[in-house]
Coordinates of C-alpha atoms in Angstrom, one line a residue:
X1393 CA 29.9 44.8 122.8
X1394 CA 31.1 45.9 119.4
X1395 CA 31.4 49.7 119.5
X1396 CA 32.8 50.2 116.0
X1397 CA 29.4 51.1 114.6
X1398 CA 29.3 54.1 116.9
X1399 CA 32.8 55.3 115.7
X1400 CA 31.5 57.9 113.2
X1401 CA 29.2 59.4 115.8
X1402 CA 32.0 59.6 118.3
X1403 CA 34.3 61.3 115.8
X1404 CA 31.7 63.9 114.8
X1405 CA 30.8 64.8 118.4
X1406 CA 34.4 64.8 119.5
X1407 CA 35.3 67.3 116.8
X1408 CA 32.4 69.5 117.8
X1409 CA 33.7 69.5 121.4
X1410 CA 37.3 70.3 120.3
X1411 CA 36.2 73.1 118.0
X1412 CA 34.2 74.6 120.8
X1413 CA 37.2 74.2 123.2
X1414 CA 39.6 75.9 120.8
X1415 CA 37.3 78.9 120.3
X1416 CA 36.7 79.3 124.1
X1417 CA 40.4 79.1 125.0
X1418 CA 41.1 82.0 122.5
X1419 CA 38.3 84.1 124.1
X1420 CA 39.5 83.3 127.6
X1421 CA 43.0 84.7 126.7
X1422 CA 41.3 88.1 126.2
X1423 CA 39.0 87.8 129.2
X1424 CA 40.6 85.3 131.7
X1425 CA 38.3 86.2 134.6
X1426 CA 35.2 84.7 133.0
X1427 CA 34.0 81.7 135.1
X1428 CA 31.3 80.6 132.7
X1429 CA 33.9 80.1 130.0
X1430 CA 36.1 78.0 132.2
X1431 CA 33.0 76.0 133.2
X1432 CA 32.2 75.4 129.5
X1433 CA 35.8 74.2 128.9
X1434 CA 35.5 71.9 131.8
X1435 CA 32.3 70.4 130.6
X1436 CA 33.7 69.8 127.1
X1437 CA 36.8 68.1 128.5
X1438 CA 34.6 66.0 130.8
X1439 CA 32.3 65.0 128.0
X1440 CA 35.1 64.1 125.7
X1441 CA 36.7 62.0 128.5
X1442 CA 33.5 60.1 129.1
X1443 CA 32.9 59.5 125.4
X1444 CA 36.4 58.2 124.8
X1445 CA 36.3 55.9 127.8
X1446 CA 33.0 54.4 126.7
X1447 CA 34.4 53.9 123.2
X1448 CA 37.5 52.2 124.7
X1449 CA 40.0 54.9 123.5
X1450 CA 42.0 55.1 126.8
X1451 CA 44.7 57.4 125.4
X1452 CA 42.1 60.1 124.4
X1453 CA 40.3 59.7 127.7
X1454 CA 43.6 60.1 129.7
X1455 CA 44.6 63.3 127.9
X1456 CA 41.1 64.8 128.2
X1457 CA 41.2 63.8 131.9
X1458 CA 44.5 65.7 132.6
X1459 CA 43.1 68.8 130.8
X1460 CA 40.0 68.5 132.9
X1461 CA 42.2 68.5 136.0
X1462 CA 44.1 71.6 135.0
X1463 CA 40.8 73.4 134.2
X1464 CA 39.4 72.4 137.6
X1465 CA 42.5 74.0 139.4
X1466 CA 41.8 77.1 137.3
X1467 CA 38.1 77.1 138.2
X1468 CA 38.8 76.7 141.9
X1469 CA 41.3 79.6 141.8
X1470 CA 44.4 77.5 142.5
X1471 CA 46.2 78.8 139.4
X1472 CA 45.4 81.6 137.0
X1473 CA 44.3 81.2 133.4
X1474 CA 47.4 82.7 131.8
X1475 CA 49.4 82.4 128.5
X1476 CA 51.1 79.2 129.7
X1477 CA 47.8 77.6 130.5
X1478 CA 46.3 78.6 127.2
X1479 CA 49.3 77.2 125.3
X1480 CA 49.0 73.9 127.2
X1481 CA 45.3 73.6 126.6
X1482 CA 45.6 74.5 122.9
X1483 CA 48.4 71.9 122.5
X1484 CA 46.0 69.5 124.2
X1485 CA 43.2 70.2 121.8
X1486 CA 45.6 69.9 118.8
X1487 CA 46.8 66.5 120.0
X1488 CA 43.3 65.3 120.7
X1489 CA 42.3 66.4 117.2
X1490 CA 45.1 64.3 115.7
X1491 CA 44.1 61.3 117.9
X1492 CA 40.5 61.6 116.9
X1493 CA 41.6 61.9 113.3
X1494 CA 43.4 58.6 113.7
X1495 CA 40.1 57.1 114.8
X1496 CA 38.3 58.6 111.8
X1497 CA 40.7 57.1 109.3
X1498 CA 40.8 53.7 111.1
X1499 CA 44.6 54.2 111.6
X1500 CA 44.1 54.0 115.4
X1501 CA 45.2 56.4 118.1
X1502 CA 48.9 56.6 117.5
X1503 CA 49.9 59.9 119.0
X1504 CA 52.2 59.8 122.0
X1505 CA 50.4 61.9 124.7
X1506 CA 52.8 61.1 127.5
X1507 CA 55.0 64.2 127.3
X1508 CA 52.0 66.6 127.2
X1509 CA 50.3 64.7 130.0
X1510 CA 53.4 65.2 132.1
X1511 CA 53.4 68.9 131.3
X1512 CA 49.8 69.2 132.3
X1513 CA 50.4 67.4 135.5
X1514 CA 53.4 69.6 136.4
X1515 CA 51.7 72.9 135.5
X1516 CA 50.5 74.6 138.6
X1517 CA 50.3 71.2 140.4
X1518 CA 49.6 71.4 144.2
X1519 CA 52.5 70.5 146.5
X1520 CA 50.6 67.4 147.7
X1521 CA 50.7 66.0 144.2
X1522 CA 48.5 66.1 141.1
X1523 CA 46.2 63.7 139.5
X1524 CA 43.2 64.0 141.9
X1525 CA 40.0 63.7 139.8
X1526 CA 37.9 66.9 139.8
X1527 CA 34.3 66.9 140.9
X1528 CA 31.9 65.5 138.4
X1529 CA 30.6 67.9 135.8
X1530 CA 27.5 67.5 133.8
X1531 CA 28.1 66.7 130.1
X1532 CA 28.0 69.5 127.6
X1533 CA 25.8 67.8 125.1
X1534 CA 22.4 66.6 126.1
X1535 CA 19.9 64.4 124.3
X1536 CA 16.6 65.9 123.4
X1537 CA 13.7 64.3 125.3
X1538 CA 11.4 65.0 122.4
X1539 CA 10.6 67.5 119.6
X1540 CA 12.8 67.6 116.5
X1541 CA 14.8 64.4 115.7
X1542 CA 18.1 64.5 113.9
X1543 CA 20.2 61.9 112.1
X1544 CA 23.8 62.1 110.7
X1545 CA 24.1 61.4 107.0
X1546 CA 27.3 60.6 105.2
X1547 CA 28.5 63.4 102.9
X1548 CA 28.7 61.0 99.9
X1549 CA 24.9 60.4 100.2
X1550 CA 24.2 64.1 100.1
X1551 CA 26.5 64.5 97.0
X1552 CA 24.5 61.7 95.2
X1553 CA 21.2 63.3 96.1
X1554 CA 22.4 66.6 94.7
X1555 CA 23.5 64.9 91.5
X1556 CA 20.1 63.2 91.1
X1557 CA 18.3 66.5 91.7
X1558 CA 20.5 68.1 89.0
X1559 CA 19.7 65.3 86.5
X1560 CA 16.0 65.7 87.3
X1561 CA 16.3 69.4 86.4
X1562 CA 17.8 68.4 83.1
X1563 CA 15.0 65.9 82.4
X1564 CA 12.4 68.4 83.4
X1565 CA 13.8 70.9 81.0
X1566 CA 13.7 68.3 78.2
X1567 CA 10.0 67.5 79.0
X1568 CA 9.2 71.2 79.0
X1569 CA 10.7 71.7 75.6
X1570 CA 8.8 68.7 74.3
X1571 CA 5.5 70.0 75.6
X1572 CA 6.1 73.3 73.8
X1573 CA 7.0 71.6 70.6
X1574 CA 3.9 69.3 70.7
X1575 CA 1.5 72.0 71.9
X1576 CA 0.0 69.5 74.3
X1577 CA -1.8 71.3 77.1
X1578 CA -2.0 68.1 79.3
X1579 CA 1.7 67.5 78.9
X1580 CA 2.5 71.2 79.7
X1581 CA 0.3 70.9 82.9
X1582 CA 2.0 67.7 84.0
X1583 CA 5.4 69.3 83.4
X1584 CA 4.4 72.3 85.4
X1585 CA 3.5 70.0 88.4
X1586 CA 6.8 68.1 87.9
X1587 CA 8.7 71.4 87.9
X1588 CA 7.1 72.3 91.2
X1589 CA 8.1 68.9 92.7
X1590 CA 11.6 69.1 91.3
X1591 CA 12.1 72.6 92.7
X1592 CA 10.8 71.4 96.1
X1593 CA 13.2 68.4 96.0
X1594 CA 16.1 70.7 95.0
X1595 CA 15.3 73.0 97.9
X1596 CA 15.1 70.1 100.4
X1597 CA 18.4 68.6 99.1
X1598 CA 20.1 72.0 99.3
X1599 CA 18.9 72.5 102.9
X1600 CA 20.3 69.1 103.8
X1601 CA 23.7 70.1 102.4
X1602 CA 23.7 73.4 104.3
X1603 CA 26.3 73.9 107.1
X1604 CA 27.2 76.9 109.1
X1605 CA 30.1 79.0 107.8
X1606 CA 31.7 78.5 111.3
X1607 CA 32.5 74.9 110.3
X1608 CA 35.4 76.1 108.1
X1609 CA 36.5 79.1 110.1
X1610 CA 36.8 77.7 113.6
X1611 CA 40.5 77.0 113.2
X1612 CA 41.3 80.4 111.8
X1613 CA 41.4 82.5 115.1
X1614 CA 43.9 80.0 116.5
X1615 CA 45.9 80.1 113.4
X1616 CA 46.1 84.0 113.5
X1617 CA 47.1 83.8 117.2
X1618 CA 50.0 81.4 116.5
X1619 CA 51.2 83.1 113.3
X1620 CA 51.2 86.5 115.0
X1621 CA 53.2 85.2 118.0
X1622 CA 55.8 83.6 115.7
X1623 CA 56.3 86.8 113.7
X1624 CA 56.4 89.1 116.8
X1625 CA 53.1 90.7 116.1
X1626 CA 49.8 91.1 117.8
X1627 CA 46.7 90.2 115.9
X1628 CA 43.2 89.1 116.4
X1629 CA 40.7 87.6 114.0
X1630 CA 37.0 88.7 114.2
X1631 CA 34.3 86.7 112.5
X1632 CA 31.0 88.1 111.2
X1633 CA 28.2 86.1 109.9
X1634 CA 29.7 82.7 110.9
X1635 CA 26.2 81.4 111.7
X1636 CA 25.1 81.8 108.0
X1637 CA 24.5 78.4 106.4
X1638 CA 26.0 77.7 103.0
X1639 CA 26.2 74.7 100.7
X1640 CA 28.7 72.1 101.7
X1641 CA 30.3 72.1 98.3
X1642 CA 30.8 75.9 98.6
X1643 CA 32.4 75.5 102.0
X1644 CA 34.8 72.9 100.8
X1645 CA 35.8 75.2 97.9
X1646 CA 36.4 78.1 100.3
X1647 CA 38.1 76.3 103.1
X1648 CA 41.8 76.2 102.0
X1649 CA 41.6 79.5 100.1
X1650 CA 40.5 81.4 103.2
X1651 CA 43.6 80.1 105.0
X1652 CA 45.7 81.7 102.2
X1653 CA 44.0 85.0 102.6
X1654 CA 44.1 85.1 106.4
X1655 CA 47.8 84.1 106.4
X1656 CA 48.6 86.8 104.0
X1657 CA 46.8 89.3 106.1
X1658 CA 48.9 88.4 109.2
X1659 CA 52.2 88.1 107.4
X1660 CA 52.1 91.1 105.0
X1661 CA 49.1 93.2 106.2
X1662 CA 49.5 93.6 109.9
X1663 CA 52.5 95.6 111.0
X1664 CA 54.7 94.9 114.1
X1665 CA 53.4 96.7 117.3
X1666 CA 56.1 99.4 117.1
X1667 CA 55.3 100.3 113.5
X1668 CA 51.6 100.4 114.3
X1669 CA 52.1 102.7 117.3
X1670 CA 54.2 105.1 115.2
X1671 CA 51.3 105.2 112.7
X1672 CA 48.9 106.0 115.5
X1673 CA 47.2 102.6 115.6
X1674 CA 46.8 100.2 118.5
X1675 CA 49.5 97.6 118.9
X1676 CA 47.0 94.8 118.1
X1677 CA 46.1 94.4 114.5
X1678 CA 42.5 93.5 113.5
X1679 CA 41.5 91.1 110.8
X1680 CA 37.9 90.7 109.9
X1681 CA 36.4 87.6 108.1
X1682 CA 32.8 88.4 107.1
X1683 CA 30.3 86.4 105.2
X1684 CA 26.9 87.6 104.0
X1685 CA 24.2 86.6 101.5
X1686 CA 23.1 89.0 98.8
X1687 CA 20.2 87.8 96.7
X1688 CA 21.5 84.7 94.8
X1689 CA 25.2 84.9 95.7
X1690 CA 27.5 84.7 98.8
X1691 CA 30.0 87.5 99.6
X1692 CA 33.0 86.6 101.7
X1693 CA 35.4 89.4 102.7
X1694 CA 38.8 89.2 104.4
X1695 CA 40.0 92.7 105.5
X1696 CA 42.7 94.0 107.8
X1697 CA 43.7 97.4 109.3
X1698 CA 47.3 97.0 108.3
X1699 CA 49.8 98.8 106.2
X1700 CA 47.9 98.4 102.9
X1701 CA 49.2 97.6 99.4
X1702 CA 51.3 99.9 97.3
X1703 CA 50.3 99.7 93.6
X1704 CA 53.6 101.2 92.4
X1705 CA 55.6 98.6 94.3
X1706 CA 53.3 95.9 92.9
X1707 CA 53.8 97.1 89.4
X1708 CA 57.5 97.3 89.8
X1709 CA 57.7 93.7 91.2
X1710 CA 55.5 92.4 88.3
X1711 CA 57.8 94.1 85.7
X1712 CA 61.0 92.9 87.5
X1713 CA 59.7 89.3 87.4
X1714 CA 58.7 89.6 83.7
X1715 CA 55.0 89.1 84.5
X1716 CA 54.1 92.2 82.5
X1717 CA 56.1 94.1 79.8
X1718 CA 58.2 97.1 80.9
X1719 CA 56.1 100.2 80.9
X1720 CA 52.8 98.3 80.9
X1721 CA 52.2 99.2 84.5
X1722 CA 51.8 102.9 83.7
X1723 CA 48.6 102.2 81.7
X1724 CA 46.9 100.2 84.6
X1725 CA 44.3 101.6 86.9
X1726 CA 44.7 101.2 90.6
X1727 CA 42.4 98.2 90.7
X1728 CA 44.2 96.5 87.8
X1729 CA 47.5 97.1 89.5
X1730 CA 46.3 95.4 92.7
X1731 CA 45.0 92.4 90.7
X1732 CA 48.6 91.8 89.6
X1733 CA 49.0 90.1 92.9
X1734 CA 46.9 87.2 91.5
X1735 CA 49.3 86.4 88.7
X1736 CA 51.1 83.1 89.1
X1737 CA 54.6 83.6 90.6
X1738 CA 53.9 87.2 91.8
X1739 CA 55.4 88.3 95.1
X1740 CA 56.8 91.5 96.6
X1741 CA 58.7 89.7 99.3
X1742 CA 62.4 90.1 99.4
X1743 CA 62.8 86.8 101.2
X1744 CA 60.7 83.7 101.4
X1745 CA 59.2 83.0 104.8
X1746 CA 57.4 80.0 106.2
X1747 CA 54.2 82.0 106.5
X1748 CA 53.2 83.4 103.1
X1749 CA 53.9 86.1 100.6
X1750 CA 51.4 88.6 99.2
X1751 CA 50.4 86.7 96.1
X1752 CA 51.4 83.3 97.3
X1753 CA 48.3 81.3 96.7
X1754 CA 46.3 84.3 95.3
X1755 CA 46.5 82.8 91.8
X1756 CA 45.0 79.6 93.1
X1757 CA 42.2 81.6 94.9
X1758 CA 41.3 83.5 91.8
X1759 CA 41.3 80.4 89.7
X1760 CA 39.0 78.6 92.1
X1761 CA 36.6 81.5 92.2
X1762 CA 36.5 81.6 88.4
X1763 CA 35.9 77.9 88.1
X1764 CA 32.9 78.2 90.4
X1765 CA 31.4 81.1 88.5
X1766 CA 32.5 83.7 91.1
X1767 CA 34.8 86.6 91.2
X1768 CA 37.6 88.2 93.3
X1769 CA 38.1 91.9 94.0
X1770 CA 40.9 93.7 95.9
X1771 CA 40.7 97.1 97.6
X1772 CA 43.6 98.7 99.5
X1773 CA 44.7 102.0 100.8
X1774 CA 48.3 102.7 102.1
X1775 CA 48.3 102.9 105.8
X1776 CA 44.7 101.9 106.2
X1777 CA 44.6 98.2 105.2
X1778 CA 43.4 95.9 102.5
X1779 CA 40.2 94.1 101.7
X1780 CA 39.7 91.0 99.5
X1781 CA 36.1 90.2 98.5
X1782 CA 35.0 86.9 97.0
X1783 CA 31.6 86.6 95.3
X1784 CA 30.2 83.1 94.6
X1785 CA 26.9 81.6 93.5
X1786 CA 24.9 80.0 96.3
X1787 CA 25.4 76.5 94.8
X1788 CA 28.3 75.2 92.8
X1789 CA 26.1 72.5 91.2
X1790 CA 22.7 73.9 90.3
X1791 CA 22.9 77.5 89.0
X1792 CA 20.8 80.0 87.1
X1793 CA 22.3 81.1 83.7
X1794 CA 21.5 83.6 81.0
X1795 CA 21.4 82.0 77.6
X1796 CA 22.7 84.0 74.6
X1797 CA 23.0 83.2 70.9
X1798 CA 26.3 83.9 69.2
X1799 CA 26.2 82.8 65.6
X1800 CA 25.5 79.1 65.5
X1801 CA 26.4 78.7 69.2
X1802 CA 24.4 79.1 72.3
X1803 CA 26.4 80.0 75.5
X1804 CA 25.4 80.2 79.1
X1805 CA 26.5 83.1 81.3
X1806 CA 26.1 82.7 85.1
X1807 CA 23.7 85.4 86.3
X1808 CA 25.9 86.2 89.2
X1809 CA 28.5 87.5 86.7
X1810 CA 25.9 89.7 84.9
X1811 CA 25.4 93.2 86.1
X1812 CA 22.5 94.0 83.6
X1813 CA 21.5 93.7 80.0
X1814 CA 20.9 96.5 77.6
X1815 CA 19.9 97.0 73.9
X1816 CA 21.9 99.6 72.1
X1817 CA 20.9 101.6 69.1
X1818 CA 23.5 101.8 66.4
X1819 CA 24.3 105.5 67.1
X1820 CA 24.8 104.7 70.8
X1821 CA 28.1 102.9 70.0
X1822 CA 31.1 105.2 70.1
X1823 CA 34.1 104.3 67.9
X1824 CA 37.6 105.6 68.4
X1825 CA 41.2 104.4 68.0
X1826 CA 40.9 102.2 71.0
X1827 CA 37.9 100.2 69.9
X1828 CA 34.1 100.6 70.7
X1829 CA 32.4 102.1 73.7
X1830 CA 29.0 103.1 75.0
X1831 CA 27.8 105.3 77.8
X1832 CA 26.0 103.7 80.8
X1833 CA 25.1 105.8 83.8
X1834 CA 27.6 108.4 82.8
X1835 CA 30.4 105.9 82.6
X1836 CA 32.3 105.0 79.4
X1837 CA 32.0 101.2 79.0
X1838 CA 34.2 99.2 76.6
X1839 CA 32.1 97.1 74.1
X1840 CA 33.4 93.7 73.0
X1841 CA 31.8 91.2 70.7
X1842 CA 31.2 87.7 72.2
X1843 CA 30.4 86.5 68.7
X1844 CA 34.1 86.5 67.8
X1845 CA 34.8 83.4 69.9
X1846 CA 35.9 80.5 67.7
X1847 CA 33.1 79.4 65.5
X1848 CA 31.1 82.6 65.7
X1849 CA 30.5 85.4 63.1
X1850 CA 32.2 88.8 63.3
X1851 CA 29.3 90.1 65.4
X1852 CA 25.6 90.8 65.5
X1853 CA 24.0 92.3 62.4
X1854 CA 21.2 94.7 62.8
X1855 CA 20.5 98.2 64.2
X1856 CA 19.7 97.1 67.8
X1857 CA 22.6 95.4 69.6
X1858 CA 21.8 93.2 72.6
X1859 CA 24.5 93.7 75.2
X1860 CA 25.4 91.8 78.4
X1861 CA 27.1 94.1 80.9
X1862 CA 29.6 92.2 83.1
X1863 CA 32.5 93.0 85.5
X1864 CA 36.2 92.6 84.6
X1865 CA 38.5 93.2 87.6
X1866 CA 36.3 96.0 88.9
X1867 CA 35.6 97.6 85.5
X1868 CA 32.3 97.3 83.6
X1869 CA 32.5 95.7 80.2
X1870 CA 29.8 95.2 77.6
X1871 CA 29.5 92.0 75.5
X1872 CA 27.4 92.2 72.3
X1873 CA 25.6 89.0 71.3
X1874 CA 23.1 88.1 68.6
X1875 CA 20.2 87.3 70.8
X1876 CA 19.3 87.0 74.5
X1877 CA 17.4 83.8 75.0
X1878 CA 16.3 84.2 78.6
X1879 CA 17.3 82.6 82.0
X1880 CA 17.1 79.0 83.0
X1881 CA 18.2 76.7 85.8
X1882 CA 20.8 74.1 84.8
X1883 CA 22.9 71.4 86.4
X1884 CA 26.5 72.5 86.0
X1885 CA 28.9 69.7 85.0
X1886 CA 32.7 70.1 85.4
X1887 CA 34.8 69.9 82.2
X1888 CA 37.3 67.2 81.6
X1889 CA 40.5 67.4 79.8
X1890 CA 41.4 69.1 77.5
X1891 CA 38.5 71.5 77.8
X1892 CA 39.2 72.1 81.5
X1893 CA 42.3 74.0 80.4
X1894 CA 40.5 76.3 78.0
X1895 CA 40.4 79.9 79.2
X1896 CA 37.0 81.3 79.8
X1897 CA 35.0 78.0 80.3
X1898 CA 33.9 77.0 83.7
X1899 CA 31.6 74.0 82.9
X1900 CA 28.8 72.7 80.7
X1901 CA 25.1 71.9 80.9
X1902 CA 22.4 70.1 78.9
X1903 CA 19.5 72.2 77.7
X1904 CA 15.9 71.0 77.4
X1905 CA 16.4 70.2 73.7
X1906 CA 19.4 68.0 74.4
X1907 CA 22.0 70.5 73.3
X1908 CA 25.2 70.8 75.3
X1909 CA 26.2 74.4 76.1
X1910 CA 29.3 75.8 77.7
X1911 CA 29.1 77.9 80.8
X1912 CA 31.3 80.9 80.4
X1913 CA 33.7 82.1 83.0
X1914 CA 33.3 85.8 82.3
X1915 CA 35.7 87.0 84.9
X1916 CA 38.5 84.9 83.4
X1917 CA 37.4 85.6 79.9
X1918 CA 37.4 89.4 80.5
X1919 CA 40.3 89.5 83.0
X1920 CA 42.3 92.7 82.2
X1921 CA 45.5 90.9 83.0
X1922 CA 46.2 87.3 82.1
X1923 CA 49.8 86.1 81.8
X1924 CA 52.5 88.4 80.4
X1925 CA 50.2 90.4 78.1
X1926 CA 47.4 92.8 79.0
X1927 CA 43.9 92.1 77.6
X1928 CA 43.2 94.3 74.7
X1929 CA 39.8 96.0 74.9
X1930 CA 39.3 96.2 71.1
X1931 CA 36.6 95.6 68.6
X1932 CA 38.6 92.7 67.3
X1933 CA 37.1 90.7 70.1
X1934 CA 37.9 88.5 73.1
X1935 CA 39.7 85.9 71.0
X1936 CA 42.6 88.3 70.6
X1937 CA 42.9 89.2 74.2
X1938 CA 45.5 87.8 76.6
X1939 CA 47.6 84.7 76.1
X1940 CA 45.2 82.0 77.2

């Protein structure tokens, strides 16, 4: 019987088992006397063995079988679940993962499991020999006898569905504009019904693409464990909100960048046990990865209770490496100094390690957040720890934008980057030597002119100034525009070269009247620090800030 058509199903289910096994092993390290967890591990290994045998992957089946034997000896109290057993079982899950990966890529199972199989056999083996098959265990995964039916769909199909839904939104907007221009009530009614159906389709497609956050963070607790042990530290990663479901595209965007943030927390955040005890902390450091949903955006936070970040040391390192001019650091706020860690090439490390450096990868994280219409913020207190917060729209494809007129141009601003909009009377604008400001909630907010972008006029003419209030590295900034044109839903398209390299642009979209508008990356456009020169908050406008 040809089993190749079941390969994708085997790979998916095997990876689910391996992910569950890795998580359970880490939990058992903290609570080894938990029989139900050992039973769960045993069922996973048994199920994986049976699946591999039925698919005719004997190498996978053999390794899973030896892991099952070791777990059975632990379950029957013959040997304890200790650090040695945990290391062996984790090595087994890693090797099984590589072997299953070979199946997924059609390269075949090429990993040599013989050395690890020998170690599993020898570990705690009874004097009479090892290799006796354990009692049968019921499979971990059952098949529903009724009720809800499920089917696995290739990711490429979901991507195409999302693209079609996005194109339908563009077409719907075009028809809505046409209905308004013609003044045809029947057309407007038909477009209203079409809008409802397109919105329903968009919601269904979005639901199909949703995956739990746990799919990208399952490997992180194990990574923290291994990195901490290699560096002589004690650390544990706690997950909060891992059951929250997010768009697959968003998860793919976050996956590698979360690895950077967590590695940095272990390497430069968490102190060695001795240093922590002197500081009055427990010997084991705590890292928290939390995800939550706030209205129309996702908030992901990586925090630690480590040594914290020293703004003065950060500024000194940036000046030493020529990332900012000498003396520039004295004019930076605490938040702006911490954001220096996101400059390309920044590091406070005296030596390069094989783990990370504070700032290694941070520029890539910030760039990715900006490209997706999101933002990054850093908070830290010496001796108390650090926290890095990522804010992203719920979808990286279909987003809601605020349209604004700037001279002859219309631009789109992601609503996730907009704090609020205000209309200022002429006498509400304060002018001084540093530029223009206005007061909002008792806070002095710099006022810039979005109209000074290339192709725009010097600024809005008139007594009432429409202003979009946004965030620039933890500091509110106001952008004056000619007119606010309202919100709309658009299908965001990535920019190709050379526009992809233009600072302040994250994508483009087609409006209902056929015009192409740029989607602004406000965090990048307003970033207080970009390259070797600080952004100048002046009435001369954004076009003069930074180096781009």
